[in-house]
Amino acid sequence: MTREAEPLGGGKGEMVLRPLEEGDVLLVALWLNRDPLRKWFGDPEDWLSEIREREGRFSFLRHFVALLGEDPVGFCQYYRCADADEEVYRSFPREGTYSVDYGLGDAACLGKGLGRELVRCLSERVLSLPDARRIVVAPDRENEASRRTLLRCGFVLDEERGVFVKERD
């Protein structure tokens, strides 16, 4: 059960992250093409090409579907920052630094604590990796919901770098 007083999602069960399967790609495409994800993720084709090439050029990305009970409610991914070589993360140590992306697929899921549960599950998974020391995330500055979620999940805003950081305990 989650750490909420009541089960999330109307008692449908615990949130789990399942590795993305080929059969999930159409659902993720649907989510990426409508709000709330379209607003924050930009061009869906950029994300979908990474998913389609997840066993090739983008094999360093680990994609998941978030399930509440048996119902898919969102998707997420994590990766070693050294593999992605994104400028925003270059000021962090190459070893042990990961980043995540996450989103709920349906606007009906918003405001129910599911985003927080998704980030919590994903953070636990990443920080359980033997080499993981920290997670750094750079949400859009206007995405207040995501920024609040990160803070509620134990991330700290590094104002100098403009990213949220969660260190392994």
PDB file of C-alpha atoms in Angstrom:
ATOM      1  CA  MET A   1       0.000   0.000   0.000  1.00  0.00           C
ATOM      2  CA  THR A   2       1.184   3.553  -0.545  1.00  0.00           C
ATOM      3  CA  ARG A   3       2.129   5.904   2.260  1.00  0.00           C
ATOM      4  CA  GLU A   4      -1.175   7.781   1.964  1.00  0.00           C
ATOM      5  CA  ALA A   5      -3.844   7.420   4.626  1.00  0.00           C
ATOM      6  CA  GLU A   6      -6.156   6.013   1.966  1.00  0.00           C
ATOM      7  CA  PRO A   7      -5.261   4.055  -1.137  1.00  0.00           C
ATOM      8  CA  LEU A   8      -4.582   6.267  -4.147  1.00  0.00           C
ATOM      9  CA  GLY A   9      -6.880   6.152  -7.130  1.00  0.00           C
ATOM     10  CA  GLY A  10     -10.044   5.165  -5.311  1.00  0.00           C
ATOM     11  CA  GLY A  11      -8.684   1.980  -3.768  1.00  0.00           C
ATOM     12  CA  LYS A  12      -7.290   0.463  -6.965  1.00  0.00           C
ATOM     13  CA  GLY A  13      -4.093  -0.603  -5.231  1.00  0.00           C
ATOM     14  CA  GLU A  14      -0.440   0.257  -5.044  1.00  0.00           C
ATOM     15  CA  MET A  15       1.395   2.067  -7.804  1.00  0.00           C
ATOM     16  CA  VAL A  16       4.032  -0.017  -9.517  1.00  0.00           C
ATOM     17  CA  LEU A  17       6.410   0.687 -12.376  1.00  0.00           C
ATOM     18  CA  ARG A  18       6.467  -1.910 -15.124  1.00  0.00           C
ATOM     19  CA  PRO A  19       9.071  -1.852 -17.897  1.00  0.00           C
ATOM     20  CA  LEU A  20       7.563  -0.377 -21.044  1.00  0.00           C
ATOM     21  CA  GLU A  21       6.497  -2.997 -23.570  1.00  0.00           C
ATOM     22  CA  GLU A  22       5.845  -2.643 -27.286  1.00  0.00           C
ATOM     23  CA  GLY A  23       2.104  -2.752 -26.633  1.00  0.00           C
ATOM     24  CA  ASP A  24       2.386   0.385 -24.473  1.00  0.00           C
ATOM     25  CA  VAL A  25       3.775   2.636 -27.208  1.00  0.00           C
ATOM     26  CA  LEU A  26       0.371   3.598 -28.663  1.00  0.00           C
ATOM     27  CA  LEU A  27      -0.952   4.566 -25.237  1.00  0.00           C
ATOM     28  CA  VAL A  28       2.144   6.639 -24.477  1.00  0.00           C
ATOM     29  CA  ALA A  29       1.760   8.301 -27.899  1.00  0.00           C
ATOM     30  CA  LEU A  30      -1.834   9.176 -27.039  1.00  0.00           C
ATOM     31  CA  TRP A  31      -0.757  10.660 -23.712  1.00  0.00           C
ATOM     32  CA  LEU A  32       2.068  12.662 -25.288  1.00  0.00           C
ATOM     33  CA  ASN A  33      -0.321  14.156 -27.831  1.00  0.00           C
ATOM     34  CA  ARG A  34      -2.706  15.645 -25.273  1.00  0.00           C
ATOM     35  CA  ASP A  35      -2.530  17.705 -22.141  1.00  0.00           C
ATOM     36  CA  PRO A  36      -1.208  17.563 -19.528  1.00  0.00           C
ATOM     37  CA  LEU A  37       1.864  15.908 -21.099  1.00  0.00           C
ATOM     38  CA  ARG A  38       1.826  17.787 -24.413  1.00  0.00           C
ATOM     39  CA  LYS A  39       2.163  21.090 -22.566  1.00  0.00           C
ATOM     40  CA  TRP A  40       5.330  20.081 -20.711  1.00  0.00           C
ATOM     41  CA  PHE A  41       6.932  17.465 -22.954  1.00  0.00           C
ATOM     42  CA  GLY A  42       6.817  19.354 -26.255  1.00  0.00           C
ATOM     43  CA  ASP A  43       6.971  17.499 -29.560  1.00  0.00           C
ATOM     44  CA  PRO A  44       5.668  13.960 -28.964  1.00  0.00           C
ATOM     45  CA  GLU A  45       7.737  12.607 -31.842  1.00  0.00           C
ATOM     46  CA  ASP A  46      10.987  13.398 -30.016  1.00  0.00           C
ATOM     47  CA  TRP A  47       9.924  11.199 -27.109  1.00  0.00           C
ATOM     48  CA  LEU A  48       8.428   8.503 -29.312  1.00  0.00           C
ATOM     49  CA  SER A  49      11.590   8.181 -31.398  1.00  0.00           C
ATOM     50  CA  GLU A  50      13.552   7.585 -28.186  1.00  0.00           C
ATOM     51  CA  ILE A  51      11.040   4.922 -27.160  1.00  0.00           C
ATOM     52  CA  ARG A  52      11.141   3.253 -30.583  1.00  0.00           C
ATOM     53  CA  GLU A  53      14.949   3.179 -30.483  1.00  0.00           C
ATOM     54  CA  ARG A  54      15.134   2.016 -26.854  1.00  0.00           C
ATOM     55  CA  GLU A  55      17.073  -1.101 -27.827  1.00  0.00           C
ATOM     56  CA  GLY A  56      19.445   0.819 -30.091  1.00  0.00           C
ATOM     57  CA  ARG A  57      20.643   4.399 -29.953  1.00  0.00           C
ATOM     58  CA  PHE A  58      18.656   5.165 -26.788  1.00  0.00           C
ATOM     59  CA  SER A  59      19.354   1.923 -24.918  1.00  0.00           C
ATOM     60  CA  PHE A  60      20.676   3.947 -21.969  1.00  0.00           C
ATOM     61  CA  LEU A  61      17.104   5.110 -21.217  1.00  0.00           C
ATOM     62  CA  ARG A  62      14.987   2.928 -18.943  1.00  0.00           C
ATOM     63  CA  HIS A  63      11.276   3.416 -19.733  1.00  0.00           C
ATOM     64  CA  PHE A  64       8.379   2.390 -17.498  1.00  0.00           C
ATOM     65  CA  VAL A  65       4.610   2.534 -17.404  1.00  0.00           C
ATOM     66  CA  ALA A  66       3.107   3.503 -14.050  1.00  0.00           C
ATOM     67  CA  LEU A  67       0.273   1.198 -13.069  1.00  0.00           C
ATOM     68  CA  LEU A  68      -2.301   1.777 -10.373  1.00  0.00           C
ATOM     69  CA  GLY A  69      -3.617  -1.690  -9.817  1.00  0.00           C
ATOM     70  CA  GLU A  70      -3.878  -2.905 -13.403  1.00  0.00           C
ATOM     71  CA  ASP A  71      -4.606   0.530 -14.865  1.00  0.00           C
ATOM     72  CA  PRO A  72      -1.865   2.462 -16.679  1.00  0.00           C
ATOM     73  CA  VAL A  73      -1.830   6.037 -15.378  1.00  0.00           C
ATOM     74  CA  GLY A  74       1.482   7.448 -16.612  1.00  0.00           C
ATOM     75  CA  PHE A  75       4.964   6.786 -17.798  1.00  0.00           C
ATOM     76  CA  CYS A  76       8.488   7.622 -16.748  1.00  0.00           C
ATOM     77  CA  GLN A  77      12.124   7.022 -17.527  1.00  0.00           C
ATOM     78  CA  TYR A  78      15.510   7.302 -15.911  1.00  0.00           C
ATOM     79  CA  TYR A  79      19.047   7.518 -17.237  1.00  0.00           C
ATOM     80  CA  ARG A  80      22.627   8.167 -16.228  1.00  0.00           C
ATOM     81  CA  CYS A  81      23.365  11.812 -16.947  1.00  0.00           C
ATOM     82  CA  ALA A  82      26.799  10.885 -18.318  1.00  0.00           C
ATOM     83  CA  ASP A  83      25.080   8.852 -21.053  1.00  0.00           C
ATOM     84  CA  ALA A  84      22.717  11.647 -22.074  1.00  0.00           C
ATOM     85  CA  ASP A  85      25.365  14.377 -21.908  1.00  0.00           C
ATOM     86  CA  GLU A  86      22.819  17.168 -21.382  1.00  0.00           C
ATOM     87  CA  GLU A  87      24.399  20.517 -20.643  1.00  0.00           C
ATOM     88  CA  VAL A  88      22.184  21.264 -17.634  1.00  0.00           C
ATOM     89  CA  TYR A  89      23.691  18.301 -15.742  1.00  0.00           C
ATOM     90  CA  ARG A  90      27.371  18.720 -16.686  1.00  0.00           C
ATOM     91  CA  SER A  91      28.245  20.549 -13.446  1.00  0.00           C
ATOM     92  CA  PHE A  92      27.455  17.387 -11.444  1.00  0.00           C
ATOM     93  CA  PRO A  93      29.856  14.464 -11.005  1.00  0.00           C
ATOM     94  CA  ARG A  94      29.602  12.118 -13.988  1.00  0.00           C
ATOM     95  CA  GLU A  95      29.584   9.048 -11.794  1.00  0.00           C
ATOM     96  CA  GLY A  96      26.447   8.353  -9.816  1.00  0.00           C
ATOM     97  CA  THR A  97      24.290  11.128 -11.267  1.00  0.00           C
ATOM     98  CA  TYR A  98      20.942  10.164 -12.784  1.00  0.00           C
ATOM     99  CA  SER A  99      17.966  12.077 -14.087  1.00  0.00           C
ATOM    100  CA  VAL A 100      14.307  11.212 -14.493  1.00  0.00           C
ATOM    101  CA  ASP A 101      11.324  12.249 -16.591  1.00  0.00           C
ATOM    102  CA  TYR A 102       7.778  11.450 -15.565  1.00  0.00           C
ATOM    103  CA  GLY A 103       4.193  12.303 -16.313  1.00  0.00           C
ATOM    104  CA  LEU A 104       0.624  11.306 -15.691  1.00  0.00           C
ATOM    105  CA  GLY A 105      -1.180  10.407 -18.869  1.00  0.00           C
ATOM    106  CA  ASP A 106      -4.682  11.576 -18.109  1.00  0.00           C
ATOM    107  CA  ALA A 107      -5.841  14.917 -16.719  1.00  0.00           C
ATOM    108  CA  ALA A 108      -8.310  12.977 -14.531  1.00  0.00           C
ATOM    109  CA  CYS A 109      -5.294  11.666 -12.577  1.00  0.00           C
ATOM    110  CA  LEU A 110      -4.159  15.135 -11.531  1.00  0.00           C
ATOM    111  CA  GLY A 111      -4.656  16.440  -8.005  1.00  0.00           C
ATOM    112  CA  LYS A 112      -4.919  12.998  -6.401  1.00  0.00           C
ATOM    113  CA  GLY A 113      -1.352  12.483  -5.197  1.00  0.00           C
ATOM    114  CA  LEU A 114      -0.523  10.176  -8.099  1.00  0.00           C
ATOM    115  CA  GLY A 115       2.275  12.369  -9.416  1.00  0.00           C
ATOM    116  CA  ARG A 116       3.912  12.321  -6.010  1.00  0.00           C
ATOM    117  CA  GLU A 117       3.561   8.547  -5.847  1.00  0.00           C
ATOM    118  CA  LEU A 118       5.029   8.194  -9.337  1.00  0.00           C
ATOM    119  CA  VAL A 119       8.060  10.328  -8.436  1.00  0.00           C
ATOM    120  CA  ARG A 120       8.463   8.446  -5.141  1.00  0.00           C
ATOM    121  CA  CYS A 121       8.422   5.042  -6.876  1.00  0.00           C
ATOM    122  CA  LEU A 122      10.811   6.191  -9.585  1.00  0.00           C
ATOM    123  CA  SER A 123      13.208   7.830  -7.107  1.00  0.00           C
ATOM    124  CA  GLU A 124      13.319   4.699  -4.964  1.00  0.00           C
ATOM    125  CA  ARG A 125      14.071   2.583  -8.025  1.00  0.00           C
ATOM    126  CA  VAL A 126      16.888   4.861  -9.187  1.00  0.00           C
ATOM    127  CA  LEU A 127      18.490   5.359  -5.775  1.00  0.00           C
ATOM    128  CA  SER A 128      18.494   1.590  -5.227  1.00  0.00           C
ATOM    129  CA  LEU A 129      20.929   1.193  -8.144  1.00  0.00           C
ATOM    130  CA  PRO A 130      24.406   0.354  -6.801  1.00  0.00           C
ATOM    131  CA  ASP A 131      26.133   3.296  -8.496  1.00  0.00           C
ATOM    132  CA  ALA A 132      23.403   5.922  -7.963  1.00  0.00           C
ATOM    133  CA  ARG A 133      24.381   8.795  -5.682  1.00  0.00           C
ATOM    134  CA  ARG A 134      21.908  11.468  -6.714  1.00  0.00           C
ATOM    135  CA  ILE A 135      19.000  12.306  -8.991  1.00  0.00           C
ATOM    136  CA  VAL A 136      18.884  15.691 -10.689  1.00  0.00           C
ATOM    137  CA  VAL A 137      15.779  16.997 -12.439  1.00  0.00           C
ATOM    138  CA  ALA A 138      15.196  20.177 -14.438  1.00  0.00           C
ATOM    139  CA  PRO A 139      11.428  20.643 -14.838  1.00  0.00           C
ATOM    140  CA  ASP A 140      10.083  23.574 -16.809  1.00  0.00           C
ATOM    141  CA  ARG A 141      10.178  26.692 -14.631  1.00  0.00           C
ATOM    142  CA  GLU A 142       6.453  27.216 -15.220  1.00  0.00           C
ATOM    143  CA  ASN A 143       5.503  23.664 -14.216  1.00  0.00           C
ATOM    144  CA  GLU A 144       4.636  24.511 -10.627  1.00  0.00           C
ATOM    145  CA  ALA A 145       2.887  21.185  -9.992  1.00  0.00           C
ATOM    146  CA  SER A 146       5.993  19.210 -10.922  1.00  0.00           C
ATOM    147  CA  ARG A 147       8.238  21.500  -8.899  1.00  0.00           C
ATOM    148  CA  ARG A 148       6.006  21.111  -5.811  1.00  0.00           C
ATOM    149  CA  THR A 149       5.920  17.351  -6.321  1.00  0.00           C
ATOM    150  CA  LEU A 150       9.704  17.153  -6.361  1.00  0.00           C
ATOM    151  CA  LEU A 151       9.945  19.151  -3.134  1.00  0.00           C
ATOM    152  CA  ARG A 152       7.348  16.905  -1.476  1.00  0.00           C
ATOM    153  CA  CYS A 153       9.401  13.881  -2.524  1.00  0.00           C
ATOM    154  CA  GLY A 154      12.553  15.118  -0.806  1.00  0.00           C
ATOM    155  CA  PHE A 155      14.253  16.923  -3.682  1.00  0.00           C
ATOM    156  CA  VAL A 156      15.968  20.226  -2.933  1.00  0.00           C
ATOM    157  CA  LEU A 157      16.134  23.125  -5.367  1.00  0.00           C
ATOM    158  CA  ASP A 158      19.714  23.993  -6.273  1.00  0.00           C
ATOM    159  CA  GLU A 159      19.002  27.603  -7.197  1.00  0.00           C
ATOM    160  CA  GLU A 160      22.469  28.243  -8.599  1.00  0.00           C
ATOM    161  CA  ARG A 161      22.147  25.414 -11.138  1.00  0.00           C
ATOM    162  CA  GLY A 162      18.382  25.693 -11.551  1.00  0.00           C
ATOM    163  CA  VAL A 163      17.737  21.989 -10.900  1.00  0.00           C
ATOM    164  CA  PHE A 164      16.204  19.841  -8.193  1.00  0.00           C
ATOM    165  CA  VAL A 165      18.505  17.339  -6.482  1.00  0.00           C
ATOM    166  CA  LYS A 166      17.882  14.315  -4.304  1.00  0.00           C
ATOM    167  CA  GLU A 167      20.942  12.704  -2.757  1.00  0.00           C
ATOM    168  CA  ARG A 168      21.102   9.103  -1.627  1.00  0.00           C
ATOM    169  CA  ASP A 169      20.797   8.889   2.162  1.00  0.00           C
TER     170      ASP A 169
END
